Coordinates of C-alpha atoms and ligand atoms in Angstrom, one line a residue:
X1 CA 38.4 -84.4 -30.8
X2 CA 39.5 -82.0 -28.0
X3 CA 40.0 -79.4 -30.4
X4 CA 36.3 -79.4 -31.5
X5 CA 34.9 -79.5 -27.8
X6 CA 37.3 -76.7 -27.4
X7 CA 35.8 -75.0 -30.8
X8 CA 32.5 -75.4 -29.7
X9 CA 32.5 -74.4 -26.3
X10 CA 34.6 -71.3 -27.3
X11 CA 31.5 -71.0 -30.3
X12 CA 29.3 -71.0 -27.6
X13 CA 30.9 -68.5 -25.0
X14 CA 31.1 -65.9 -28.2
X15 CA 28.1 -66.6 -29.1
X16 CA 26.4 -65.9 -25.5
X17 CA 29.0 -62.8 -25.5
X18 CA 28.0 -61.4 -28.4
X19 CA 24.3 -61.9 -27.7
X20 CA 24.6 -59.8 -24.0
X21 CA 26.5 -57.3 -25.7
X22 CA 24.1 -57.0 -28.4
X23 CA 21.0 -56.8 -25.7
X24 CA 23.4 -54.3 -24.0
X25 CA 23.8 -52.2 -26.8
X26 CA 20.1 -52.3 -27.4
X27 CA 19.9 -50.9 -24.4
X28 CA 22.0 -48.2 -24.3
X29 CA 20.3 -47.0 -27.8
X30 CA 16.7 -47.6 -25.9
X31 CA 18.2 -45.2 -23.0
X32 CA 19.5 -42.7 -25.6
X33 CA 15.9 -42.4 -26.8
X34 CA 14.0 -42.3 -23.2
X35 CA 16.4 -39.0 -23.0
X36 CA 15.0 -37.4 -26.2
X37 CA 11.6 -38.5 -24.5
X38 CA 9.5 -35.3 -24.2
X39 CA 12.3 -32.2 -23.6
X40 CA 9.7 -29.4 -23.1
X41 CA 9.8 -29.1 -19.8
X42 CA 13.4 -28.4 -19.8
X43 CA 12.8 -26.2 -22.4
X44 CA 10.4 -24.3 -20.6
X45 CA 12.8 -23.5 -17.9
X46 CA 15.5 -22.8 -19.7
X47 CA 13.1 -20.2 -21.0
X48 CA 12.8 -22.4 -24.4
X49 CA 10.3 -21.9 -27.2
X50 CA 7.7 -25.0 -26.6
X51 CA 6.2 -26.8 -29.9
X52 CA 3.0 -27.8 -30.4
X53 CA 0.3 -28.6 -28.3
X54 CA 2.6 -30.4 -25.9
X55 CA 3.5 -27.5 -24.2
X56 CA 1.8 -27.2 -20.5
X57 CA 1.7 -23.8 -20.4
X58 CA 2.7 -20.5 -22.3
X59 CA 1.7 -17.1 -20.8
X60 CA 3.4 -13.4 -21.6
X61 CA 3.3 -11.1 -18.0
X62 CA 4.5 -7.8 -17.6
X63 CA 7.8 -8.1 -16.0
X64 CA 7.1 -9.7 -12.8
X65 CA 9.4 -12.0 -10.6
X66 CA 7.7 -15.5 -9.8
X67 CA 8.9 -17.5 -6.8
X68 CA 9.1 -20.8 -8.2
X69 CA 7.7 -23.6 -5.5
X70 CA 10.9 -25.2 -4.1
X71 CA 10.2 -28.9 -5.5
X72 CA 11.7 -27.5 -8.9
X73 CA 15.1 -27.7 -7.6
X74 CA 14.0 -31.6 -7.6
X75 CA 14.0 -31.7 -11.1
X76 CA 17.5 -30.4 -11.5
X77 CA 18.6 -33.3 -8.9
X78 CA 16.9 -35.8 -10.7
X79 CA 19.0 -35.1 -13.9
X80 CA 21.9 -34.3 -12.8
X81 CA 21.2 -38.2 -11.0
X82 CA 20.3 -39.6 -14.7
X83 CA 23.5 -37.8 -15.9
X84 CA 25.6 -39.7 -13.2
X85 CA 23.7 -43.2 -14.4
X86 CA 24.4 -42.3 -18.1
X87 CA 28.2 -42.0 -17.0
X88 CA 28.0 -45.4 -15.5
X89 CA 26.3 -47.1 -18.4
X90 CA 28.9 -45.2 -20.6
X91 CA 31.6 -46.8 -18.5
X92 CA 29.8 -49.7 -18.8
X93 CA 29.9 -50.0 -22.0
X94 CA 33.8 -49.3 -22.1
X95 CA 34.2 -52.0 -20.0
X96 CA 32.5 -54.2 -22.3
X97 CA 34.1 -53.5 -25.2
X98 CA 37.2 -53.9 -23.6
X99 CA 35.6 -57.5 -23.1
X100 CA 35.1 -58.2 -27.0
X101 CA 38.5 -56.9 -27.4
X102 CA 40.0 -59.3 -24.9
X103 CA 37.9 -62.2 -26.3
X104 CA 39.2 -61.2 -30.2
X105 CA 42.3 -61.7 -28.5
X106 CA 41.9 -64.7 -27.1
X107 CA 40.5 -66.1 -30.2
X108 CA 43.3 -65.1 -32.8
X109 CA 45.6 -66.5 -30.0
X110 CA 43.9 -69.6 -30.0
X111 CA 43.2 -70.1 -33.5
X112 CA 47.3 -69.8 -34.1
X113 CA 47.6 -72.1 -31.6
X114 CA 44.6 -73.8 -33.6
X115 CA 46.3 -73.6 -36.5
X116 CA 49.6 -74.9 -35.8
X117 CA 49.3 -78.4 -36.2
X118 CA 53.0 -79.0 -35.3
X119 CA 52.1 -77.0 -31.4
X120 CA 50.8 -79.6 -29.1
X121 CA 48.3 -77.9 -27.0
X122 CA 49.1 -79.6 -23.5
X123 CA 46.0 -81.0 -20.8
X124 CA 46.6 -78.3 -18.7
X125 CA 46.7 -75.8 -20.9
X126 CA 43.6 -76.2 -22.5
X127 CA 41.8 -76.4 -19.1
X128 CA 43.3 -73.2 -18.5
X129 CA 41.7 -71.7 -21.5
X130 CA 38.7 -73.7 -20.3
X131 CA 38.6 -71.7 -16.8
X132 CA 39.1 -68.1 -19.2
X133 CA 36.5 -68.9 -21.2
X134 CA 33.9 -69.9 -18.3
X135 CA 35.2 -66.5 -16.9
X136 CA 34.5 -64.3 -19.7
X137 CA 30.9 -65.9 -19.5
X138 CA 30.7 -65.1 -16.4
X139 CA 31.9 -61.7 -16.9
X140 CA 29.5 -61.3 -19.6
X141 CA 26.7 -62.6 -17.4
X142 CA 27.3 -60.3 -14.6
X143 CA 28.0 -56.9 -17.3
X144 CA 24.2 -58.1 -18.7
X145 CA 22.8 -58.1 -15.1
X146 CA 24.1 -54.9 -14.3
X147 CA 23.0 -53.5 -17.5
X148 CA 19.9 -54.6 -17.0
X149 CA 19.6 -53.0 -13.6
X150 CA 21.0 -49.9 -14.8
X151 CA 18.4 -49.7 -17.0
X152 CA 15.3 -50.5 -15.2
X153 CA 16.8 -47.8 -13.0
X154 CA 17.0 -45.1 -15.5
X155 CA 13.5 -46.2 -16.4
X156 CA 12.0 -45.6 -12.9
X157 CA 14.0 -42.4 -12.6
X158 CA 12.9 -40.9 -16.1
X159 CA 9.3 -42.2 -14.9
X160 CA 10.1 -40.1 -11.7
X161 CA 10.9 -37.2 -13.8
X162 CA 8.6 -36.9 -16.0
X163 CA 5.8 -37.4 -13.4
X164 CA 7.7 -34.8 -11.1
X165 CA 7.9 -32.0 -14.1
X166 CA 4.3 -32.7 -14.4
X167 CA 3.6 -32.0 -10.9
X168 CA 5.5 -29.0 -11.0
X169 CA 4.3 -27.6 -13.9
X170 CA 1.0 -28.1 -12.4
X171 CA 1.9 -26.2 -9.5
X172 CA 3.4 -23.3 -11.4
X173 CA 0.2 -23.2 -13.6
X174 CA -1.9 -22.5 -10.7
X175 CA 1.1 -20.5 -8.9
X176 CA 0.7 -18.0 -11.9
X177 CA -3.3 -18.4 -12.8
X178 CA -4.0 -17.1 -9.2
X179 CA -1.1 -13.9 -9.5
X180 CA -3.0 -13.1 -12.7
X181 CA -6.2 -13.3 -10.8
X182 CA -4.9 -11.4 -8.0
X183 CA -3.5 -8.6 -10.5
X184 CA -6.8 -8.6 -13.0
X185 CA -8.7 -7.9 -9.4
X186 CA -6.1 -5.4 -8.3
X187 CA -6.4 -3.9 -11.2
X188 CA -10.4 -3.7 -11.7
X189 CA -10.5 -2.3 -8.3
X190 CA -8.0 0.5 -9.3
X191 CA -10.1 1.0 -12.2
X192 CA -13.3 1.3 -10.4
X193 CA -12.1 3.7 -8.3
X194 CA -10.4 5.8 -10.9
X195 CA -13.6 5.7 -13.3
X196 CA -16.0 6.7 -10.3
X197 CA -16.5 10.5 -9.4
X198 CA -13.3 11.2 -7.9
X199 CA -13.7 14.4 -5.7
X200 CA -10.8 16.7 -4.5
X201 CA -11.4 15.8 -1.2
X202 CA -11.3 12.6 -1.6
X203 CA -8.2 12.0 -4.6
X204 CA -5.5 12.0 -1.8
X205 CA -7.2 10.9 1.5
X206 CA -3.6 10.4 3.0
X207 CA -2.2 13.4 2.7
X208 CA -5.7 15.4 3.5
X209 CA -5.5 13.6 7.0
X210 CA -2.4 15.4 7.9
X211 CA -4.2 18.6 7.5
X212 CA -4.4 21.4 10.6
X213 CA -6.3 23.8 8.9
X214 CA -7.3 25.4 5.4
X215 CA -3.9 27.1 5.4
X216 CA -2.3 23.5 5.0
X217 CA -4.9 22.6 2.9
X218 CA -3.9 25.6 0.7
X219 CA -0.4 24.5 0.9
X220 CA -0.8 21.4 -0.4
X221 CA -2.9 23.0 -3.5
X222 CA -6.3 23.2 -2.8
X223 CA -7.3 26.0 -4.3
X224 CA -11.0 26.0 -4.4
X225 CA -13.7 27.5 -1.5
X226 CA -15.2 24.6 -0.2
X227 CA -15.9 22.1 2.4
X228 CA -12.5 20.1 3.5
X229 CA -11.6 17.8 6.4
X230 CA -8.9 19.2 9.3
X231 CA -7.8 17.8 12.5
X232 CA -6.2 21.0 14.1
X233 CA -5.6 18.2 17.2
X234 CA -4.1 14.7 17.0
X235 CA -5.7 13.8 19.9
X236 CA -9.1 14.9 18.9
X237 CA -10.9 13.7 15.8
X238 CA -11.0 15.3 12.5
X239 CA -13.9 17.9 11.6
X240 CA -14.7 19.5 8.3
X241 CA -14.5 23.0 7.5
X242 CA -15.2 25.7 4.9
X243 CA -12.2 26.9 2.9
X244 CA -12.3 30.2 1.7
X245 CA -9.5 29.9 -0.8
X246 CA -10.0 32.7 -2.9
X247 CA -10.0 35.8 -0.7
X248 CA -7.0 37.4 0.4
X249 CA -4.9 35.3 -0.8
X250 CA -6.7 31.9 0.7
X251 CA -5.7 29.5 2.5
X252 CA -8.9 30.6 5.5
X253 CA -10.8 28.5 8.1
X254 CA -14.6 30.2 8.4
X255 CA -15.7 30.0 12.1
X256 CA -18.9 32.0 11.0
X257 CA -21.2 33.0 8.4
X258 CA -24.0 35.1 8.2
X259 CA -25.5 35.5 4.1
X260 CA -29.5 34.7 4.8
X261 CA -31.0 34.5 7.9
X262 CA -31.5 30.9 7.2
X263 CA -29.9 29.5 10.6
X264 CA -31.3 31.0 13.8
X265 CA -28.7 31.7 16.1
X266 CA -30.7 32.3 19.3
X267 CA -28.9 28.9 20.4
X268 CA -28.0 27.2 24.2
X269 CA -24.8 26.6 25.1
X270 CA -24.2 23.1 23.9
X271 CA -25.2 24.5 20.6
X272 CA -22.3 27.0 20.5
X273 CA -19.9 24.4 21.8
X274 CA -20.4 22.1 19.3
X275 CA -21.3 24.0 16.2
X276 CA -24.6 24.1 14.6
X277 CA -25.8 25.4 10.7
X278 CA -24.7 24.5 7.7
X279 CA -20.8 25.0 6.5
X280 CA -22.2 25.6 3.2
X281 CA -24.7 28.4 3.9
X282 CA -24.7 29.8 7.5
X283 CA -23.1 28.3 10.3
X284 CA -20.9 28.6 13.7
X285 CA -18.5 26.1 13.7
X286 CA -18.5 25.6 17.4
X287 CA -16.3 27.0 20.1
X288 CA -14.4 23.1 20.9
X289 CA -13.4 23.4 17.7
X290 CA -12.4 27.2 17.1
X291 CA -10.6 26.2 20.3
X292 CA -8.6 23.2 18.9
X293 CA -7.9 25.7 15.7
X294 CA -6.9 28.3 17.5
X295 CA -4.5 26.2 19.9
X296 CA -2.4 24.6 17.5
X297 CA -1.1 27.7 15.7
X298 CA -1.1 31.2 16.3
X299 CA -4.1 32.6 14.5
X300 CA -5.1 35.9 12.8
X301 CA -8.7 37.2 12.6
X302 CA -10.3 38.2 9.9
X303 CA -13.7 39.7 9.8
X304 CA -15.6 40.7 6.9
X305 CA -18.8 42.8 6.9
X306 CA -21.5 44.0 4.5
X307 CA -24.6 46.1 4.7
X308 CA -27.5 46.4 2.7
X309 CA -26.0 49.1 0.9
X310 CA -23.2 47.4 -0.3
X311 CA -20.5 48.7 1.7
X312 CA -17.9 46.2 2.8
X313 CA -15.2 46.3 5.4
X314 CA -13.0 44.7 7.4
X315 CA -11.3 44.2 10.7
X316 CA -7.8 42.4 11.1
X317 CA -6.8 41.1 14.1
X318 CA -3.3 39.6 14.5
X319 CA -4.1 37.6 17.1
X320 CA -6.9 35.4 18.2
X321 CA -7.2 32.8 20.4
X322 CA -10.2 31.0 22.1
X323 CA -9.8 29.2 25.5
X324 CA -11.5 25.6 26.5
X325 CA -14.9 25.0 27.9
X326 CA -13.5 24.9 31.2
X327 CA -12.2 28.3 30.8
X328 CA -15.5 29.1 29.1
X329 CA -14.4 29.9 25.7
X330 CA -12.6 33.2 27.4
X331 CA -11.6 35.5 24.0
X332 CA -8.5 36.8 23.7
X333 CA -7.9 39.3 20.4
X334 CA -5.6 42.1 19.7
X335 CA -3.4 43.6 17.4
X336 CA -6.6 45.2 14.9
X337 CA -6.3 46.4 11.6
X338 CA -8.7 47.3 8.9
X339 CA -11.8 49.3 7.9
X340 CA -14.3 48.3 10.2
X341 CA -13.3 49.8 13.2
X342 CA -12.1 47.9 16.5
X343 CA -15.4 47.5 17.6
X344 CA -14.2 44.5 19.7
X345 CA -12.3 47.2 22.0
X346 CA -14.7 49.7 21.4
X347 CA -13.9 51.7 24.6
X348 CA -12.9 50.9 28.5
X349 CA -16.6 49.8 29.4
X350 CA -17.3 48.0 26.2
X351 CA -14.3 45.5 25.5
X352 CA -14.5 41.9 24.8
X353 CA -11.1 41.0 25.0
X354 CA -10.7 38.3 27.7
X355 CA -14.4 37.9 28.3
X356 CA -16.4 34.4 28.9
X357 CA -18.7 33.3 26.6
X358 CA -22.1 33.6 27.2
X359 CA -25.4 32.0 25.7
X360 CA -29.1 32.6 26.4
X361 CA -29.0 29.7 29.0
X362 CA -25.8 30.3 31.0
X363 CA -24.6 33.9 31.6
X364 CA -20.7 34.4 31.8
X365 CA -20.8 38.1 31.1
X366 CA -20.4 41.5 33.0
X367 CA -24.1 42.3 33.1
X368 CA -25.1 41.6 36.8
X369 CA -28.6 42.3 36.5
X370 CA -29.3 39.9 34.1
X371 CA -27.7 37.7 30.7
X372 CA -26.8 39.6 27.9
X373 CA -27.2 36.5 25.6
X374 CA -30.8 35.7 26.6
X375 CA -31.3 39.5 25.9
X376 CA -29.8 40.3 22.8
X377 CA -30.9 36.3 21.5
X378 CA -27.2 35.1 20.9
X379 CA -24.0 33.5 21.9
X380 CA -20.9 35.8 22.0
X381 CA -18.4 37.0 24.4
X382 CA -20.1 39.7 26.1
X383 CA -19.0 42.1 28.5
X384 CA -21.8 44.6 30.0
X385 CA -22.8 44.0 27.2
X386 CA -21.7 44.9 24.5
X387 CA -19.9 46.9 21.3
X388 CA -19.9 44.0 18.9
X389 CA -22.3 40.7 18.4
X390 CA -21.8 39.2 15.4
X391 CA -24.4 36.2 16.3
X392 CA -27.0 38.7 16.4
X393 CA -30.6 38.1 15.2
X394 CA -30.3 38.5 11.1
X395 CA -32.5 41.3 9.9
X396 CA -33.1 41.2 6.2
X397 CA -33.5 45.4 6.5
X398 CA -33.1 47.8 8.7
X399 CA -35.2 47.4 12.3
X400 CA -36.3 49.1 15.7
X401 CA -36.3 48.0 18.7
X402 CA -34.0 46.4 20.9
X403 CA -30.7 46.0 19.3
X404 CA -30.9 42.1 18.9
X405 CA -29.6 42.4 15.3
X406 CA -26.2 41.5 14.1
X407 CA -23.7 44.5 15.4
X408 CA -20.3 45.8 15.0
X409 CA -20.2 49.1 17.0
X410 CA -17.7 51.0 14.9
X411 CA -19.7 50.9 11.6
X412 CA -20.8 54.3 9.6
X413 CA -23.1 55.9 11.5
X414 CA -24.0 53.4 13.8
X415 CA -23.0 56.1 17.0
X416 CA -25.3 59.2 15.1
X417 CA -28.1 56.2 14.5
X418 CA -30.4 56.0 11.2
X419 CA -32.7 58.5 10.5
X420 CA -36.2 58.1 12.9
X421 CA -34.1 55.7 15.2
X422 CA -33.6 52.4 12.9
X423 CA -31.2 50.1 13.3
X424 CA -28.3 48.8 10.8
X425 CA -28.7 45.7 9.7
X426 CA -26.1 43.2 8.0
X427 CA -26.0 41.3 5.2
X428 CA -23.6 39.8 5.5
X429 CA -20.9 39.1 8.1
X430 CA -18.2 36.7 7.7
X431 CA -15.3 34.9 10.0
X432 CA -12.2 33.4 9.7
X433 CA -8.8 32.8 10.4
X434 CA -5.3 32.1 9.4
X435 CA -1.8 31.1 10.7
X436 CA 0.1 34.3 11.4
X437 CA 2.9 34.2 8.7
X438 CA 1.1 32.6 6.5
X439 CA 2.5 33.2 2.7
X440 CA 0.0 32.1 -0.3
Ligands
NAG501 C1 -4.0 -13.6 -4.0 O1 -4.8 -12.8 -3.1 C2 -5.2 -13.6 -2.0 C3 -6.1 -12.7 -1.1 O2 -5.9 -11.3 -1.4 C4 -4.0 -14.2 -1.2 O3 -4.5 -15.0 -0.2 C5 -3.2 -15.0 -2.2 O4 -2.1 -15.5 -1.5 C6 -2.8 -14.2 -3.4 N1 -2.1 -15.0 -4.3 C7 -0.9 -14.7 -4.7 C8 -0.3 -15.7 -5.7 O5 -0.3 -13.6 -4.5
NAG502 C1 -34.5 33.0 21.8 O1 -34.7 31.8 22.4 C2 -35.4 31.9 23.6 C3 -35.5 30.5 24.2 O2 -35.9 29.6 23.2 C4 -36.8 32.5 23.3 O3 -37.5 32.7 24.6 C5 -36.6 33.9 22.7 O4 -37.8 34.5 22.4 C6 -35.7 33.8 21.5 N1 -35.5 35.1 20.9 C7 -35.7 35.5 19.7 C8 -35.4 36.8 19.3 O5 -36.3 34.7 18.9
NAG503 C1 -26.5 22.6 3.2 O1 -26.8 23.5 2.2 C2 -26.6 23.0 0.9 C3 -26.7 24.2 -0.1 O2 -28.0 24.8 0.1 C4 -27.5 21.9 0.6 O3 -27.3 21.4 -0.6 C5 -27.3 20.8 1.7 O4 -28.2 19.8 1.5 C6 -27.4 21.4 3.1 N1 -27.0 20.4 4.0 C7 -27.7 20.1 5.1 C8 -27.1 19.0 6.0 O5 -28.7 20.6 5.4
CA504 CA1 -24.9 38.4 33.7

């Protein structure tokens, strides 16, 4: 009678054993699966091919480091967490087979003892076995609990995963939709710019700043006559200029040109100081700026003149230098060379080395009875008054008369005069200058 109690009870414990391990297992399997669950994200960051449609995102960049938002590193946790739990449940597991093998045990013990109808199994003893097998149920009970728990919590964390690599992969999709944007703008803009006009002047605006003078802009391979932007003068702004690139080797800023008579240069003072014309045509570039020229590096003259009858000369002067406004624009120029004639130092009494600069409406010059400028309808340096005034009235042909015209007093046959006392007139005068040294 015991013995059946004893059977049934043991039936019983087995039975509720088996039946845990059995959901445990189950549960281990359904855990095995949630891991196969959906791998692309993985995949994707372990720089994986993704199938099918389930793949968040796929893009090909040019090589191009992406900073990857910080909560990725989450992800990596998170599994290396679900790793740990799938240790435990492995253990687990161990332990519960351990269990089974311990009840097996038990049960071929028993079922000797069972079998042996000789063996008196004694009170106590069978309360003991009793106690063991309430135990093991216990055991078992407790193993199941924790199983349970253990998988709820992998549940919730794969849960946690997933919705954290969805997040993420969000953020990387915008992370890398707005660098494309930024590069496809960046990119249009560059394109824009390269498919408008591109001028010389303007491919290399960076380098063009630096520039002091034509020279430099010769120097860094301008080679065309033209307008370009200098600033001679940090401290002052930048101006343009005309370029004469091609004569003599290049590399010229023109303070002055006379070609047409288009430009009257019967001009005040303020004119003079600040330039007037056009640097295409005629012009004077202004004596604030042939000062900031001419005070950043030492400067060569060069002066080029032409007559009606085609002659052409020159006059070289190795050094040139005009003073401030407060110094009135005083001239200094020496060291001449050429086939003009040094009309600038035409003699003791008509020199305009070192003299002011005068203009119809404010006299600096020698004269004392009166203003050179006003009289001969020009801004120069005069003395008393003068040998040379290149900002003479333009005369499109010879002239009488008072000698208003463009002058250079060392021309041919200026001193014997024209025949039936006309005056030479210019067609065209030209100045410029040069860093001494410079090498083309
Ligand atoms: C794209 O450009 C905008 C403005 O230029 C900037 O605010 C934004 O941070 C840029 N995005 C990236 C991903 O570089
Ligand atoms: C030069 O300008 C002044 C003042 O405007 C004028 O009186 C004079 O006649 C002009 N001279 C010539 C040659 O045009
Ligand atoms: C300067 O002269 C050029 C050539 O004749 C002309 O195209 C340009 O419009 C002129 N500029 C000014 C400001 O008058
Ligand atoms: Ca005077």
């Amino acid at each position: 009678m015991k013995k059946l109690i004893y059977l049934v009870l043991f039936k019983t414990a087995l039975l509720a054993f088996t039946n845990s391990f059995a959901l445990a297992d189950e549960h281990t399997e359904d855990f095995k699966e949630g891991k196969a669950i959906d791998p692309c994200p993985i995949k994707l960051k372990t720089n994986g091919k993704c199938e099918g449609e389930e793949c968040p995102y796929q893009i090909n960049l040019p090589p191009m480091t992406i900073q990857l938002p910080k909560q990725f590193r989450l992800i990596e946790k998170t599994l290396k967490e679900v790793q740990t739990l799938k240790d435990e449940v492995n253990k687990l597991k161990k332990s519960c087979q351990d269990c089974k093998l311990q009840a097996d045990d038990n049960q071929e013990r028993d079922s000797t003892e069972f079998l042996a109808p000789t063996r008196e199994i004694p009170m106590e003893n069978s309360k003991i076995q009793d106690n063991r097998v309430k135990e093991l149920q216990s055991k078992v009970n407790k193993l199941s609990v924790s199983l349970k728990n253990a998988k709820n919590q992998i549940q919730s964390l794969q849960g946690n995963v997933e919705k954290r690599s969805l997040i993420n992969m969000d953020n990387v999709q915008n992370y890398v939709d707005s660098k494309v944007a930024n590069l496809t703008s960046f990119l249009k803009n560059l394109d824009d710019r390269c498919s408008s006009k591109c001028p010389v002047i303007q491919s290399s605006p960076v380098i063009q700043l630096m520039q002091r003078d034509c020279a430099d802009h010769y120097t860094a391979g301008r080679r065309r006559n033209g307008i370009y932007r200098v600033i001679p003068d940090p401290k002052h702004s930048s101006f343009e200029v005309y370029c004469d690139m091609e004569s003599m080797g290049g590399g010229w800023t023109v303070l002055q040109m006379r070609q047409d008579g288009s430009i009257n240069f019967n001009r005040t003072w303020n004119d003079y100081k600040n330039g007037f014309g056009n640097l295409s045509r005629e012009f004077w570039l202004g004596n604030d700026k042939i000062h900031l020229l001419t005070k950043s590096r030492d400067m060569q003259l060069r002066i080029e003149l032409e007559d009606f009858n085609g002659i052409r000369e020159y006059a070289k002067y190795e050094q040139f230098y005009v003073a401030n406004e407060y110094l009135k624009y005083r001239l200094s120029v020496s060291g001449y060379s050429g086939t003009a004639g040094d009309a600038l130092h035409f003699s003791k009494h008509y020199n305009h080395d070192q003299k002011f600069f005068t203009t119809p409406d404010k006299d600096n010059d020698k004269y004392l009875s009166g203003n050179c400028g006003a009289y001969y309808s020009s801004g120069w340096w005069f003395d008393k008054c003068l040998s040379a005034n290149l900002n003479g009235k333009y005369y499109h042909q010879k002239y009488k008369g008072v000698r208003n015209g463009i002058f250079w007093g060392t021309w041919h046959d200026v001193s014997n005069g024209l025949p039936d006392g006309y005056r030479q007139a210019f067609k065209q005068v030209k100045m410029m200058i040069r860093p001494k040294g410079f090498v083309p």
